[in-house]
Amino acid sequence: MTGAQVRRRRRTRDAVGLLGGMALLGAAACGQAADAGGADMVLRGGTVYTVDEANPWAEAVALKDGRIVYVGDDEGASALVGRSTEVVELDGRMVLPGLHDSHVHPVSGGVELGECDLNEAASREEVVQVVADCARRDSDAPWVRGGGFQLPLFPGGSPTRELLDSLVPDRPAYLSSADGHSAWVNSRALELAGVTAATPDPLPDGVIVRRADGSPAGTLRESAMGLVGRLLPERTDAEVLAGLKRALSLAAGFGITTLHEASAGEDFLKAYAAAAAEGTLTARVFASLQVSPDEGVEQVARLAALRDRYESDLVRPVEAKIFADGVIEGQTAALLADYLDRPGFRGELNFPPDAMAALVATLDAAGFKVHVHAIGDRAIRVTFDAFERQHQRDGGAGPRHIMAHIQLFDPEDIGRFAELGLVASFQPLWAFADTYITDLTEPRLGPERSRWMYPIKSVLDSGATVAGGSDWSVSTMNPFPAMEVAVTRRDPEAEAGPAWIPEERVDLADIVQAYTLGGAMAGDMEAETGTLTVGKNADLIVVDRDIFAIPAQQISETRVDLTVFQGRVVFRR
């Protein structure tokens, strides 16, 4: 498997909960009726890593009524076994807290799986074959649509309309790239949209990739994607819900019990609400409502109305998503210095600094967690500046805000996460030298600037809260390959090779914390989840190996055998 394929790639005890666990233990030990005193589930005979610094290691865990009631040795857990207790014999396997994905696209990714899915295509030839198969399979569909293709498979990351015309000659086609920042369209789609050589690039960030004569070549970037995308048939509520259910199944199988939906409109919220109502929502969801660059602070009232309409115990639309910039590979990320291959050009911000600061202030005042996509060092700095202005107003009294992706830093800005109380949401799987890095990024930055890509250890060392995410379907939703990359800075599928920017390798305990307690802190939920602590929600997983006892190069091979969410088994291998 190539690098491109892989790319798709407070901690104190709750006193009330502890007393509750002791009371349960006392009832069982005194020989009361098993059904009255027994736990619902006991997991024993293995290694339990709690991520609770007061009690990091144990042998067993017991659960009752959706809560953790015991963490300790096997003998204490066995005293909680009653007639109706499910006993999970770990046989040396490991228990971890349920995992948190702090930046993911469950609905759109799940829908994509039911369309022309290019996520597993590892070569240009495979992309061509899959698209041809999709066109034959869905011959009656008005559009061929889907996505997941890897930009480095095409020269300059720009597939052409002629190639797509040869595969889909009879109707329009629209295929999004794996990173979600480009679209590949055919001539029929461009014709329907009226996109010609005379069509200007949409502001502030749209790019129509063109030939020398100005005619569209077949690749659209950022807001230019909407020139064709606005014509796509709207998906039905049933299609959206089906996509969500596909994603939930994947998430449960990877041990994920909390999802931060990174970009949601009302159609997605309807799907989450429907799944919650029918009991098929197998994770809690923090949904980030889409902030439009075409509107200003007046849109916050509309977003607050959506939040209030759909908020429930499991569905929490309490985040607002701002795209500060685009991506380096598409030359749409905002940089402090020029792109080396495009002198005089540094990319564009989606929001001028004052507009960004005003949005952050208004969203914070409305009680939203602000969740910002920031890739380039200029976008990161402008985002920090906006949060600093907000912090000066209220001293950080509001919810924790989140900055995601955070690829390229000026090192002077690294300490600002801790200073401002922001959560750094990294996607660790991207922190190795795959073809996105070697072919499309480093040549545009040069070695000195490239050193400061994905500086996870430097951010951790600054005292910041770090959370882990996947950005699925851009990358695999599986957290374990990402954990391995954070520790090794190497391709998890390569047998040998140097670490990429080895100074930024992290300890395994730190990256596990990023996917557990760090994720809980991203949701302001560390009192409820994120560690295996008596009184907290019974969110945990069983994996097939002790990940602290194996070579780092084997972490990616870890498999989840059991996922428990709020005391309910939602996945069993």
XYZ file of C-alpha atoms in Angstrom:
573
model
C 0.000 0.000 0.000
C 1.372 3.408 -0.927
C 1.688 6.429 1.307
C -1.224 8.029 -0.547
C -3.425 5.049 0.288
C -2.521 5.136 3.945
C -3.248 8.843 4.098
C -6.861 7.981 3.464
C -6.312 7.566 6.002
C -9.157 17.376 34.759
C -8.016 14.055 35.900
C -9.257 13.601 39.472
C -11.714 10.963 40.553
C -15.398 11.799 40.708
C -16.063 11.480 44.427
C -19.748 10.697 44.005
C -18.993 8.009 41.435
C -16.336 6.469 43.637
C -18.763 6.199 46.538
C -21.306 4.622 44.233
C -18.784 1.998 43.158
C -17.871 1.246 46.783
C -21.537 0.819 47.687
C -22.018 -1.654 44.861
C -18.965 -3.620 45.901
C -20.234 -3.721 49.492
C -23.634 -5.060 48.446
C -22.096 -7.842 46.380
C -19.627 -8.791 49.088
C -22.414 -9.052 51.678
C -24.134 -11.706 49.582
C -27.201 -9.726 48.570
C -29.212 -10.798 45.522
C -26.975 -10.900 42.497
C -29.407 -8.986 40.319
C -29.532 -6.187 42.913
C -25.829 -5.961 43.559
C -24.119 -7.317 40.460
C -22.552 -5.248 37.748
C -23.944 -5.287 34.224
C -20.521 -6.085 32.785
C -17.168 -7.062 34.252
C -13.993 -7.075 32.162
C -11.103 -8.876 33.870
C -7.870 -10.712 33.285
C -6.097 -8.170 31.127
C -4.312 -4.838 31.065
C -6.384 -1.741 31.665
C -4.866 1.607 30.721
C -7.179 4.201 32.227
C -5.550 7.492 31.112
C -6.378 8.628 34.673
C -3.124 9.924 36.142
C -4.343 9.132 39.683
C -4.780 5.453 38.786
C -3.305 4.771 35.342
C -3.117 0.955 35.364
C -5.535 -1.763 36.456
C -6.547 -5.355 35.713
C -10.318 -5.058 35.565
C -13.279 -2.729 35.089
C -16.948 -3.082 36.047
C -19.939 -1.252 34.571
C -23.492 -0.701 35.765
C -26.338 1.460 34.474
C -24.117 3.053 31.855
C -21.416 4.110 34.341
C -18.039 2.821 35.468
C -18.447 1.483 39.003
C -15.086 -0.207 39.585
C -11.513 0.033 38.328
C -8.953 -2.161 40.053
C -7.710 -5.723 40.395
C -9.390 -8.928 39.256
C -10.349 -9.987 42.761
C -12.358 -6.832 43.391
C -14.070 -7.090 40.017
C -15.004 -10.743 40.550
C -16.905 -9.756 43.693
C -19.246 -7.763 41.431
C -20.259 -10.710 39.254
C -23.943 -11.585 39.635
C -26.284 -13.927 37.798
C -26.968 -11.437 35.017
C -23.469 -9.970 34.755
C -21.761 -10.326 31.400
C -18.182 -11.328 32.116
C -15.592 -10.497 29.463
C -12.443 -12.561 29.994
C -9.727 -10.412 28.517
C -7.102 -13.161 28.310
C -4.312 -10.601 28.258
C -5.981 -8.136 25.948
C -6.064 -4.398 26.694
C -8.903 -2.107 27.776
C -8.759 1.572 26.847
C -11.229 4.438 27.201
C -13.538 4.932 24.240
C -11.776 6.912 21.525
C -12.689 10.435 20.377
C -12.350 11.604 16.784
C -12.065 15.367 17.101
C -12.465 16.115 13.385
C -14.375 13.804 11.043
C -17.038 13.900 8.320
C -19.294 10.925 9.094
C -22.301 11.803 6.964
C -20.571 12.965 3.790
C -18.033 10.157 4.079
C -20.757 7.585 4.596
C -22.751 8.883 1.648
C -19.605 8.756 -0.466
C -19.249 5.053 0.282
C -22.599 4.496 -1.470
C -21.606 6.453 -4.583
C -18.567 6.221 -6.886
C -16.062 5.525 -4.126
C -12.468 6.176 -5.154
C -10.895 6.095 -1.704
C -9.141 2.765 -2.248
C -7.853 3.510 -5.752
C -4.056 3.448 -5.418
C -3.093 4.400 -8.956
C -4.397 6.427 -11.868
C -5.269 3.187 -13.609
C -7.375 2.064 -10.674
C -9.179 5.419 -10.612
C -9.996 5.016 -14.309
C -11.283 1.485 -13.779
C -13.473 2.412 -10.823
C -15.012 5.399 -12.626
C -15.710 3.280 -15.703
C -17.342 0.626 -13.522
C -19.471 3.263 -11.780
C -20.657 4.685 -15.094
C -21.753 1.202 -16.254
C -23.314 0.249 -12.918
C -25.329 3.446 -12.557
C -26.216 3.871 -16.224
C -29.642 5.355 -15.432
C -28.389 7.943 -12.931
C -28.493 11.530 -14.229
C -25.003 12.213 -12.834
C -21.961 10.140 -12.051
C -20.926 11.463 -8.658
C -18.676 10.380 -5.805
C -15.150 11.053 -4.698
C -12.052 10.085 -2.804
C -9.386 10.253 -5.527
C -5.840 11.127 -4.538
C -4.463 14.343 -6.022
C -0.851 13.094 -6.383
C -2.024 10.446 -8.867
C -2.411 13.206 -11.477
C 0.177 15.737 -12.724
C 0.026 18.802 -10.534
C -2.890 17.256 -8.670
C -5.172 18.244 -11.558
C -7.021 15.515 -13.512
C -8.398 16.632 -16.885
C -11.904 16.755 -18.295
C -10.801 14.838 -21.395
C -9.938 11.811 -19.290
C -13.283 11.980 -17.516
C -15.074 12.540 -20.847
C -13.628 9.253 -22.077
C -15.127 7.456 -19.081
C -18.426 9.352 -18.824
C -19.264 10.791 -22.261
C -23.059 10.799 -22.011
C -23.896 12.824 -18.873
C -22.312 15.127 -16.328
C -19.790 13.790 -13.811
C -18.571 15.309 -10.544
C -15.946 13.604 -8.371
C -14.445 15.244 -5.282
C -10.831 14.717 -4.258
C -9.884 12.852 -1.091
C -9.014 16.099 0.698
C -12.384 17.633 -0.224
C -10.802 20.790 -1.622
C -10.920 19.951 -5.350
C -13.416 18.473 -7.797
C -12.889 16.677 -11.080
C -15.596 17.408 -13.648
C -16.222 16.486 -17.267
C -17.104 18.697 -20.221
C -20.830 18.061 -19.914
C -20.817 19.254 -16.295
C -18.876 22.407 -17.219
C -21.268 23.067 -20.101
C -24.332 22.747 -17.873
C -22.755 25.105 -15.350
C -21.775 27.621 -18.034
C -18.121 27.557 -17.009
C -15.924 28.843 -19.828
C -12.667 30.694 -20.351
C -14.565 33.882 -19.538
C -15.743 32.658 -16.125
C -13.834 34.431 -13.352
C -12.427 32.532 -10.382
C -14.944 32.870 -7.530
C -13.772 34.991 -4.621
C -12.173 34.698 -2.176
C -10.571 31.305 -2.746
C -11.995 29.630 -5.855
C -9.659 28.367 -8.563
C -10.644 27.115 -11.996
C -7.586 25.203 -13.184
C -7.092 26.383 -16.754
C -5.196 25.641 -19.928
C -2.953 28.225 -21.557
C -5.925 29.630 -23.487
C -7.911 30.127 -20.277
C -10.387 27.314 -20.870
C -11.275 25.114 -17.884
C -9.082 22.026 -17.704
C -11.446 19.913 -15.584
C -10.307 20.557 -11.995
C -12.041 23.047 -9.712
C -10.710 24.084 -6.318
C -12.368 25.440 -3.161
C -15.405 27.676 -3.860
C -15.061 27.047 -7.605
C -16.317 23.540 -6.854
C -19.710 25.108 -6.233
C -19.974 26.312 -9.837
C -20.831 22.719 -10.743
C -21.662 21.313 -7.326
C -24.766 23.547 -7.023
C -26.316 21.604 -9.920
C -26.034 18.189 -8.276
C -29.380 16.605 -7.365
C -30.139 16.992 -3.665
C -29.804 13.792 -1.691
C -32.914 12.463 -0.026
C -33.241 12.226 3.753
C -33.083 8.436 3.379
C -29.795 8.620 1.455
C -28.247 10.907 4.068
C -29.359 8.664 6.945
C -28.034 5.583 5.151
C -24.673 7.309 4.775
C -24.574 8.148 8.464
C -25.308 4.538 9.396
C -22.404 3.315 7.258
C -20.107 5.735 9.053
C -21.390 4.790 12.509
C -20.693 1.138 11.770
C -17.095 1.977 10.836
C -16.638 4.206 13.877
C -17.880 1.546 16.303
C -15.536 -0.998 14.736
C -12.619 1.367 15.298
C -13.530 1.968 18.960
C -14.783 5.531 18.455
C -17.464 6.615 20.912
C -17.394 10.397 20.314
C -17.411 12.136 16.947
C -16.868 15.801 16.139
C -18.785 16.192 12.868
C -16.629 18.784 11.147
C -19.164 20.464 8.863
C -22.925 20.070 9.197
C -25.971 21.615 7.596
C -29.556 20.986 8.613
C -29.806 17.869 6.433
C -27.022 16.257 8.456
C -28.611 17.323 11.747
C -31.882 15.691 10.660
C -30.003 12.432 10.059
C -28.311 12.527 13.463
C -31.634 13.287 15.149
C -33.318 10.416 13.293
C -30.587 7.966 14.299
C -30.820 9.101 17.921
C -34.619 8.730 17.894
C -34.487 5.174 16.549
C -31.659 4.130 18.866
C -29.048 3.543 16.165
C -26.703 6.394 17.143
C -23.707 4.514 18.554
C -21.593 7.564 19.505
C -22.175 11.027 20.912
C -21.851 13.707 18.275
C -20.569 17.255 18.464
C -21.726 18.839 15.219
C -19.959 21.870 13.760
C -22.444 24.077 11.928
C -21.205 25.527 8.669
C -20.190 29.196 8.763
C -20.596 30.826 5.369
C -17.826 33.125 4.107
C -20.539 35.004 2.174
C -22.308 36.089 5.377
C -21.030 37.965 8.375
C -21.954 37.951 12.031
C -25.662 38.114 11.152
C -25.625 34.375 10.410
C -24.903 33.535 14.053
C -28.582 33.939 15.023
C -29.547 31.391 12.346
C -26.890 28.947 13.562
C -28.074 29.357 17.162
C -31.644 28.543 16.086
C -30.404 25.349 14.408
C -28.464 24.412 17.524
C -31.460 24.936 19.773
C -33.752 22.964 17.444
C -31.591 19.843 17.239
C -29.603 19.684 20.488
C -30.155 16.548 22.575
C -28.220 14.307 24.962
C -26.314 12.608 22.139
C -26.469 15.226 19.385
C -24.808 18.498 20.318
C -24.655 21.066 17.492
C -22.631 23.389 19.722
C -19.696 24.022 17.404
C -19.375 26.411 14.482
C -16.973 25.620 11.642
C -14.870 28.322 10.006
C -12.564 27.612 7.068
C -9.714 30.067 7.510
C -7.995 28.906 4.300
C -7.590 25.940 1.969
C -4.757 23.435 1.452
C -1.116 23.719 0.453
C -1.338 21.052 -2.262
C -3.947 23.149 -4.083
C -2.102 26.431 -3.402
C -5.179 27.655 -1.513
C -3.602 27.701 1.969
C -2.700 31.166 3.289
C 1.070 31.472 3.875
C 3.305 34.073 5.499
C 5.811 33.782 2.645
C 5.471 33.050 -1.058
C 4.860 29.640 -2.556
C 8.265 28.797 -4.017
C 6.724 27.654 -7.293
C 4.564 30.780 -7.569
C 6.618 33.868 -6.663
C 4.590 36.775 -5.349
C 1.664 34.553 -4.304
C 0.912 33.567 -0.702
C -2.648 32.244 -0.957
C -5.794 33.923 0.265
C -7.575 34.082 3.587
C -11.270 33.205 3.468
C -11.933 35.899 6.081
C -9.926 39.108 6.514
C -8.455 39.371 10.029
C -11.085 41.821 11.336
C -13.928 39.721 9.931
C -12.468 36.594 11.510
C -12.143 38.341 14.883
C -15.735 39.608 14.698
C -17.063 36.144 13.868
C -15.119 34.504 16.686
C -16.358 37.131 19.166
C -19.998 36.796 18.101
C -19.953 32.993 18.061
C -18.272 32.855 21.459
C -20.830 35.280 22.896
C -23.593 33.020 21.551
C -22.075 30.039 23.394
C -20.565 28.261 20.392
C -17.312 26.353 20.396
C -15.500 27.748 17.378
C -13.886 25.003 15.267
C -11.441 26.441 12.730
C -9.800 24.758 9.734
C -6.367 26.385 9.483
C -3.552 24.933 7.338
C -1.106 27.660 6.338
C 1.037 29.590 8.805
C -0.729 32.872 7.965
C -4.170 31.330 8.501
C -2.969 29.875 11.803
C -1.590 33.239 12.948
C -4.747 35.172 11.978
C -6.852 32.558 13.805
C -4.692 32.889 16.926
C -5.007 36.670 16.706
C -8.814 36.415 16.581
C -8.897 34.143 19.627
C -6.432 36.376 21.453
C -8.759 39.342 21.006
C -11.618 37.234 22.340
C -9.484 36.026 25.246
C -8.692 39.636 26.173
C -12.435 40.329 26.399
C -13.506 37.402 28.606
C -10.301 35.808 29.896
C -11.189 32.517 28.207
C -14.350 32.029 30.284
C -16.321 30.481 27.418
C -16.123 27.004 25.887
C -12.834 25.600 24.641
C -12.312 26.445 21.011
C -10.612 24.158 18.497
C -8.131 24.681 15.686
C -7.841 21.717 13.322
C -5.303 20.450 10.751
C -2.706 23.114 11.747
C -0.148 21.928 9.221
C 2.425 24.680 8.811
C 3.609 26.893 11.688
C 5.791 29.835 12.263
C 7.504 28.453 15.402
C 6.777 31.710 17.268
C 3.078 30.767 17.297
C 3.345 27.265 18.787
C 3.000 28.396 22.406
C -0.242 30.258 21.751
C -2.482 27.175 22.139
C -1.589 26.915 25.808
C -1.646 30.687 26.333
C -5.190 30.970 24.934
C -6.615 27.661 26.164
C -7.278 26.361 22.638
C -7.433 22.704 21.655
C -4.962 21.647 18.953
C -6.738 19.062 16.794
C -4.078 17.246 14.794
C -4.638 14.543 12.198
C -1.487 12.560 13.037
C -1.710 10.167 10.084
C -0.576 12.989 7.819
C 2.730 13.456 9.662
C 4.946 11.309 7.435
C 6.525 11.800 4.028
C 3.830 10.489 1.672
C 3.411 11.807 -1.857
C 1.279 14.724 -0.680
C 4.317 15.883 1.295
C 7.115 14.980 -1.103
C 5.437 15.909 -4.392
C 2.934 18.653 -3.608
C 4.020 20.340 -0.374
C 7.761 20.383 0.372
C 8.654 21.670 -3.123
C 6.351 24.631 -2.511
C 7.801 25.465 0.900
C 11.454 24.453 0.952
C 13.244 22.583 3.767
C 13.409 25.364 6.380
C 9.664 26.000 6.384
C 8.810 22.306 5.925
C 10.506 21.548 9.261
C 7.495 23.123 10.992
C 4.812 20.910 9.524
C 2.647 19.022 12.033
C 4.847 19.851 15.072
C 2.840 17.667 17.460
C 5.562 17.223 20.084
C 6.409 20.927 20.151
C 2.750 21.769 20.730
C 2.494 19.126 23.474
C 5.680 20.391 25.115
C 4.194 23.891 25.207
C 1.501 22.613 27.591
C -1.347 22.638 25.087
C -4.318 20.294 25.002
C -3.934 18.074 21.946
C -6.782 16.055 20.445
C -6.585 13.479 17.661
C -8.780 13.286 14.596
C -8.989 11.587 11.225
C -10.740 13.996 8.829
C -12.319 10.857 7.346
C -13.049 10.338 4.522
C -9.882 12.272 3.688
C -7.975 9.657 5.740
C -8.870 6.354 7.301
C -11.037 6.670 10.407
C -8.910 4.009 12.146
C -7.014 5.776 14.979
C -4.296 3.150 15.403
C -2.287 3.837 12.206
C -2.450 7.525 13.166
C -1.132 6.749 16.653
C 1.735 4.815 15.101
C 2.662 7.695 12.790
C 2.632 10.127 15.719
C 5.142 7.888 17.512
C 7.325 6.988 14.495
C 6.776 9.762 11.882
C 7.000 6.978 9.302
C 4.682 5.351 6.780
C 2.914 2.606 8.779
C 2.965 0.355 5.713
C 6.691 0.734 4.979
C 9.074 -1.911 6.281
C 11.951 0.521 6.773
C 12.903 4.123 6.302
C 13.832 7.302 8.145
C 11.477 9.237 10.351
C 10.121 12.465 8.843
C 11.019 15.390 11.125
C 12.002 12.986 13.941
C 12.166 15.828 16.479
C 8.346 15.813 16.476
C 7.869 12.139 17.455
C 5.703 11.766 20.560
C 5.355 9.186 23.324
C 2.595 6.631 22.890
C 0.938 7.688 26.154
C 0.664 11.244 24.853
C -1.057 10.277 21.624
C -3.397 7.845 23.395
C -4.341 10.720 25.671
C -5.001 12.876 22.606
C -7.597 10.355 21.404
C -9.200 9.965 24.844
C -8.888 12.670 27.495
C -7.771 15.285 24.951
C -10.815 14.494 22.838
C -13.060 14.737 25.884
C -11.575 18.145 26.671
C -12.280 19.235 23.097
C -15.936 18.628 23.945
C -15.698 20.116 27.455
C -16.669 16.651 28.707
C -13.648 15.554 30.724
C -15.825 15.176 33.839
C -17.962 12.624 31.975
C -15.674 10.662 29.672
C -12.122 10.359 28.351
C -10.686 8.241 31.178
C -11.661 4.992 32.879
C -12.606 6.555 36.204
C -15.329 5.482 38.597
C -18.454 7.547 38.010
C -17.744 8.427 34.396
C -19.705 7.190 31.404
C -19.052 3.555 30.556
C -17.256 4.284 27.270
C -14.472 1.766 26.672
C -12.912 -0.554 24.139
C -11.090 -3.873 24.185
C -8.196 -4.232 21.756
C -6.414 -7.419 20.766
C -2.983 -6.490 22.164
C -1.204 -4.402 24.784
C -0.116 -1.514 22.586
C 2.486 -0.446 25.170
C 4.204 -3.854 25.030
C 4.754 -4.162 21.262
C 7.153 -2.496 18.821
C 5.847 0.876 17.706
C 5.749 -0.369 14.115
C 2.968 -2.796 15.072
C 0.560 -0.295 16.628
C -1.230 0.151 13.298
C -2.114 -3.561 13.290
C -4.192 -3.223 16.471
C -7.767 -4.434 16.136
C -10.759 -3.522 18.270
C -12.617 -6.554 19.650
C -15.308 -4.775 21.678
C -16.712 -1.237 21.832
C -18.969 -0.166 24.707
C -20.754 3.187 24.597
C -22.537 4.363 27.741
C -22.659 0.767 28.929
C -24.112 -0.585 25.680
C -22.171 -2.927 23.416
C -22.144 -1.254 19.997
C -19.488 -3.444 18.356
C -18.228 -6.938 18.967
C -15.774 -8.638 16.643
